[in-house]
Amino acid sequence: MNDGTTTNWHDSALPEWYNKNMKNIADLENYAKLFNFNKEDALLDLGCGDGTLLKIAAPLCASVCGVDISKEQLTRSKEILQNFDNTALYEIPLQEADFPTESFTKISMRKAIHHLTDSEKDIMLSKIYKWLKPGGLFIVEDMITSFNLQLKSDFLNLAEEEASVYYGQNWPAFKKAFFTTMDKELPCDLATMTNLLLKNKFHIRKIDIITCFMSTLTAQK
């Protein structure tokens, strides 16, 4: 049994809990629209989960590729992508992913970068920049806070207030998992993320602050 407070993705109960409780198809569909996929695109999804974004993109793109550490999630991905012949999946930790230079036109990292330390984020962004073709897009959506995380204790009430609205009737079931991510994993704030993107030569095209605890950043090579 996993209630979202055990963060080991090798635990088969965690993907089951996540897909049941945290997956929001409408949010994913809106997120997918940010990429404006076309037949020239080669998409890489880092932390692809059960492959839902890949399934949305596969009929629109030349190729789609997913990376995830969870065997259970990749099994689900294979199942929902079985009718597409332009897909590839890799079961490896994010830090070990490696691809040839300029392999992709678009790269996604949704709700996955908070598993990396700031130094690992820096290395990952340098890799992503290398993997993108010139003009390629990178979109990251995660627990990227609009407040300084060094002052987190001053904003916990605001975060809980906004989370209760964002998750609605599901908030009581999500509350422990939410604070596990904030307290025990590795979220970052907007200042840190924008500085890392700029350090790695990205042009930041857009910042969408969804709540005080979640943001979406669109960057371009």
Short mmCIF file of C-alpha atoms in Angstrom, two decimals:
data_model
loop_
_atom_site.label_atom_id
_atom_site.label_comp_id
_atom_site.label_asym_id
_atom_site.label_seq_id
_atom_site.Cartn_x
_atom_site.Cartn_y
_atom_site.Cartn_z
CA MET A 1 0.00 0.00 0.00
CA ASN A 2 1.32 3.43 -0.96
CA ASP A 3 -0.36 6.76 -0.18
CA GLY A 4 2.08 8.90 -2.12
CA THR A 5 4.41 9.42 0.84
CA THR A 6 6.88 6.72 -0.23
CA THR A 7 8.88 8.21 -3.08
CA ASN A 8 10.70 5.12 -4.33
CA TRP A 9 9.52 4.55 -7.90
CA HIS A 10 10.81 0.98 -7.77
CA ASP A 11 7.93 0.36 -5.35
CA SER A 12 5.22 -0.99 -7.67
CA ALA A 13 2.49 0.44 -5.43
CA LEU A 14 3.59 4.04 -6.09
CA PRO A 15 2.79 4.11 -9.84
CA GLU A 16 -0.58 2.50 -9.09
CA TRP A 17 -1.39 5.16 -6.50
CA TYR A 18 -0.11 7.98 -8.70
CA ASN A 19 -2.07 6.95 -11.80
CA LYS A 20 -5.24 6.56 -9.76
CA ASN A 21 -5.01 9.74 -7.74
CA MET A 22 -2.70 12.25 -9.42
CA LYS A 23 -3.25 11.77 -13.14
CA ASN A 24 -5.42 14.46 -14.68
CA ILE A 25 -6.15 13.93 -18.38
CA ALA A 26 -7.50 17.45 -18.91
CA ASP A 27 -4.34 18.98 -17.44
CA LEU A 28 -2.17 16.75 -19.65
CA GLU A 29 -4.13 17.67 -22.75
CA ASN A 30 -3.74 21.38 -21.99
CA TYR A 31 -0.04 20.85 -21.30
CA ALA A 32 0.35 19.02 -24.64
CA LYS A 33 -1.12 22.00 -26.49
CA LEU A 34 1.85 24.12 -25.37
CA PHE A 35 4.09 22.12 -27.73
CA ASN A 36 2.04 22.71 -30.90
CA PHE A 37 3.17 19.32 -32.21
CA ASN A 38 3.65 18.79 -35.95
CA LYS A 39 4.80 16.05 -38.33
CA GLU A 40 8.39 17.31 -38.22
CA ASP A 41 8.69 16.90 -34.47
CA ALA A 42 10.81 14.42 -32.54
CA LEU A 43 9.63 14.48 -28.91
CA LEU A 44 11.50 13.32 -25.82
CA ASP A 45 9.49 12.98 -22.60
CA LEU A 46 11.73 12.72 -19.53
CA GLY A 47 9.81 11.00 -16.75
CA CYS A 48 7.13 9.81 -19.18
CA GLY A 49 5.11 7.88 -16.60
CA ASP A 50 2.34 5.79 -18.14
CA GLY A 51 2.91 7.34 -21.57
CA THR A 52 -0.17 9.55 -21.80
CA LEU A 53 1.70 12.54 -23.27
CA LEU A 54 3.46 10.21 -25.72
CA LYS A 55 0.09 8.80 -26.80
CA ILE A 56 -1.22 12.32 -27.44
CA ALA A 57 1.91 13.24 -29.41
CA ALA A 58 2.53 10.01 -31.36
CA PRO A 59 -0.07 10.56 -34.12
CA LEU A 60 1.07 14.19 -34.52
CA CYS A 61 4.86 13.75 -34.52
CA ALA A 62 7.51 12.00 -36.59
CA SER A 63 8.76 10.19 -33.48
CA VAL A 64 8.26 10.11 -29.71
CA CYS A 65 10.61 8.80 -27.04
CA GLY A 66 10.04 8.26 -23.33
CA VAL A 67 12.38 7.76 -20.37
CA ASP A 68 11.28 6.54 -16.96
CA ILE A 69 12.75 4.68 -14.00
CA SER A 70 9.57 2.74 -13.25
CA LYS A 71 9.15 -0.66 -14.90
CA GLU A 72 5.42 -0.57 -14.10
CA GLN A 73 4.93 2.82 -15.77
CA LEU A 74 6.83 1.73 -18.88
CA THR A 75 4.73 -1.43 -19.08
CA ARG A 76 1.65 0.80 -19.18
CA SER A 77 3.34 3.00 -21.78
CA LYS A 78 4.02 0.03 -24.04
CA GLU A 79 0.39 -1.02 -23.78
CA ILE A 80 -1.09 2.33 -24.76
CA LEU A 81 1.50 2.91 -27.51
CA GLN A 82 1.28 -0.54 -29.07
CA ASN A 83 -0.54 0.74 -32.17
CA PHE A 84 2.19 3.28 -32.99
CA ASP A 85 5.44 2.38 -34.75
CA ASN A 86 7.22 5.70 -34.12
CA THR A 87 7.88 5.21 -30.40
CA ALA A 88 10.86 4.27 -28.20
CA LEU A 89 10.97 3.72 -24.43
CA TYR A 90 13.95 3.49 -22.06
CA GLU A 91 13.95 2.25 -18.47
CA ILE A 92 16.77 4.27 -16.94
CA PRO A 93 17.24 6.92 -14.23
CA LEU A 94 16.93 10.45 -15.57
CA GLN A 95 20.55 11.17 -14.64
CA GLU A 96 21.76 8.32 -16.86
CA ALA A 97 19.80 9.29 -19.97
CA ASP A 98 21.96 10.15 -22.97
CA PHE A 99 21.14 10.80 -26.61
CA PRO A 100 23.03 12.08 -29.66
CA THR A 101 23.41 15.81 -30.12
CA GLU A 102 20.41 17.54 -31.79
CA SER A 103 18.17 14.47 -31.66
CA PHE A 104 14.90 16.20 -30.71
CA THR A 105 12.84 19.22 -31.65
CA LYS A 106 10.84 19.23 -28.41
CA ILE A 107 11.58 17.93 -24.91
CA SER A 108 9.19 17.65 -21.97
CA MET A 109 9.92 17.19 -18.28
CA ARG A 110 6.66 17.23 -16.35
CA LYS A 111 6.58 16.53 -12.61
CA ALA A 112 9.98 14.85 -12.72
CA ILE A 113 12.69 17.47 -12.21
CA HIS A 114 11.92 17.65 -8.48
CA HIS A 115 13.64 14.25 -8.15
CA LEU A 116 17.00 15.90 -8.96
CA THR A 117 19.29 17.99 -6.79
CA ASP A 118 20.10 21.49 -8.06
CA SER A 119 23.48 20.28 -9.33
CA GLU A 120 21.76 17.36 -11.09
CA LYS A 121 19.21 19.78 -12.55
CA ASP A 122 22.09 21.84 -13.92
CA ILE A 123 23.67 18.79 -15.58
CA MET A 124 20.31 17.64 -16.93
CA LEU A 125 19.58 21.04 -18.48
CA SER A 126 22.99 21.08 -20.16
CA LYS A 127 22.17 17.67 -21.66
CA ILE A 128 18.72 18.80 -22.77
CA TYR A 129 20.22 21.82 -24.50
CA LYS A 130 22.66 19.53 -26.32
CA TRP A 131 19.91 17.07 -27.35
CA LEU A 132 17.67 19.79 -28.81
CA LYS A 133 17.91 20.89 -32.40
CA PRO A 134 18.49 24.65 -32.92
CA GLY A 135 15.23 26.45 -32.16
CA GLY A 136 13.90 23.43 -30.25
CA LEU A 137 11.57 23.80 -27.28
CA PHE A 138 11.97 22.54 -23.72
CA ILE A 139 8.95 22.71 -21.41
CA VAL A 140 9.19 21.91 -17.70
CA GLU A 141 6.22 21.78 -15.32
CA ASP A 142 6.73 20.91 -11.68
CA MET A 143 6.78 22.09 -8.10
CA ILE A 144 8.64 25.26 -9.03
CA THR A 145 7.56 27.80 -6.45
CA SER A 146 6.93 31.49 -6.94
CA PHE A 147 8.29 32.10 -3.43
CA ASN A 148 11.86 31.74 -2.16
CA LEU A 149 12.18 28.18 -0.87
CA GLN A 150 14.65 29.35 1.76
CA LEU A 151 11.66 31.13 3.28
CA LYS A 152 9.34 28.14 2.82
CA SER A 153 8.02 28.18 6.36
CA ASP A 154 6.60 31.67 5.76
CA PHE A 155 4.55 30.41 2.80
CA LEU A 156 3.27 27.01 3.95
CA ASN A 157 -0.16 28.37 4.85
CA LEU A 158 -0.50 30.02 1.44
CA ALA A 159 0.67 26.84 -0.31
CA GLU A 160 -1.85 24.73 1.59
CA GLU A 161 -4.64 27.23 0.89
CA GLU A 162 -3.92 27.24 -2.85
CA ALA A 163 -3.41 23.47 -2.95
CA SER A 164 -6.80 22.87 -1.34
CA VAL A 165 -8.41 24.91 -4.13
CA TYR A 166 -6.26 23.39 -6.91
CA TYR A 167 -6.95 19.77 -5.90
CA GLY A 168 -10.51 20.43 -4.77
CA GLN A 169 -12.36 17.50 -3.24
CA ASN A 170 -9.27 15.31 -3.68
CA TRP A 171 -7.12 17.50 -1.44
CA PRO A 172 -7.59 15.44 1.77
CA ALA A 173 -6.24 12.36 -0.05
CA PHE A 174 -3.37 14.32 -1.64
CA LYS A 175 -2.29 16.38 1.37
CA LYS A 176 0.34 13.97 2.75
CA ALA A 177 1.82 13.36 -0.72
CA PHE A 178 1.92 17.11 -1.41
CA PHE A 179 3.93 17.88 1.69
CA THR A 180 6.15 14.84 1.10
CA THR A 181 7.12 16.34 -2.27
CA MET A 182 7.67 19.77 -0.75
CA ASP A 183 9.59 18.61 2.33
CA LYS A 184 11.36 15.38 1.36
CA GLU A 185 11.99 15.70 -2.36
CA LEU A 186 13.82 18.43 -4.27
CA PRO A 187 11.54 21.18 -5.61
CA CYS A 188 13.05 24.50 -6.56
CA ASP A 189 11.88 28.07 -6.86
CA LEU A 190 11.50 30.19 -9.98
CA ALA A 191 14.71 32.11 -9.29
CA THR A 192 16.72 28.89 -9.22
CA MET A 193 15.07 27.40 -12.30
CA THR A 194 15.34 30.54 -14.42
CA ASN A 195 18.99 30.99 -13.43
CA LEU A 196 19.76 27.37 -14.37
CA LEU A 197 18.03 27.75 -17.73
CA LEU A 198 19.88 30.98 -18.50
CA LYS A 199 23.18 29.47 -17.36
CA ASN A 200 22.66 26.67 -19.87
CA LYS A 201 22.05 29.15 -22.71
CA PHE A 202 18.27 28.77 -22.99
CA HIS A 203 16.00 31.65 -23.99
CA ILE A 204 13.01 31.68 -21.65
CA ARG A 205 9.94 32.28 -23.79
CA LYS A 206 7.19 32.02 -21.20
CA ILE A 207 6.59 31.48 -17.49
CA ASP A 208 3.15 30.34 -16.37
CA ILE A 209 2.59 30.46 -12.60
CA ILE A 210 -0.22 27.95 -12.01
CA THR A 211 -0.19 28.30 -8.21
CA CYS A 212 2.37 29.55 -5.73
CA PHE A 213 3.79 26.01 -5.68
CA MET A 214 3.63 25.02 -9.35
CA SER A 215 4.87 26.64 -12.55
CA THR A 216 5.37 25.84 -16.22
CA LEU A 217 8.38 27.26 -18.06
CA THR A 218 8.83 27.22 -21.84
CA ALA A 219 12.42 27.64 -23.00
CA GLN A 220 14.05 27.60 -26.44
CA LYS A 221 17.48 26.69 -27.73
#
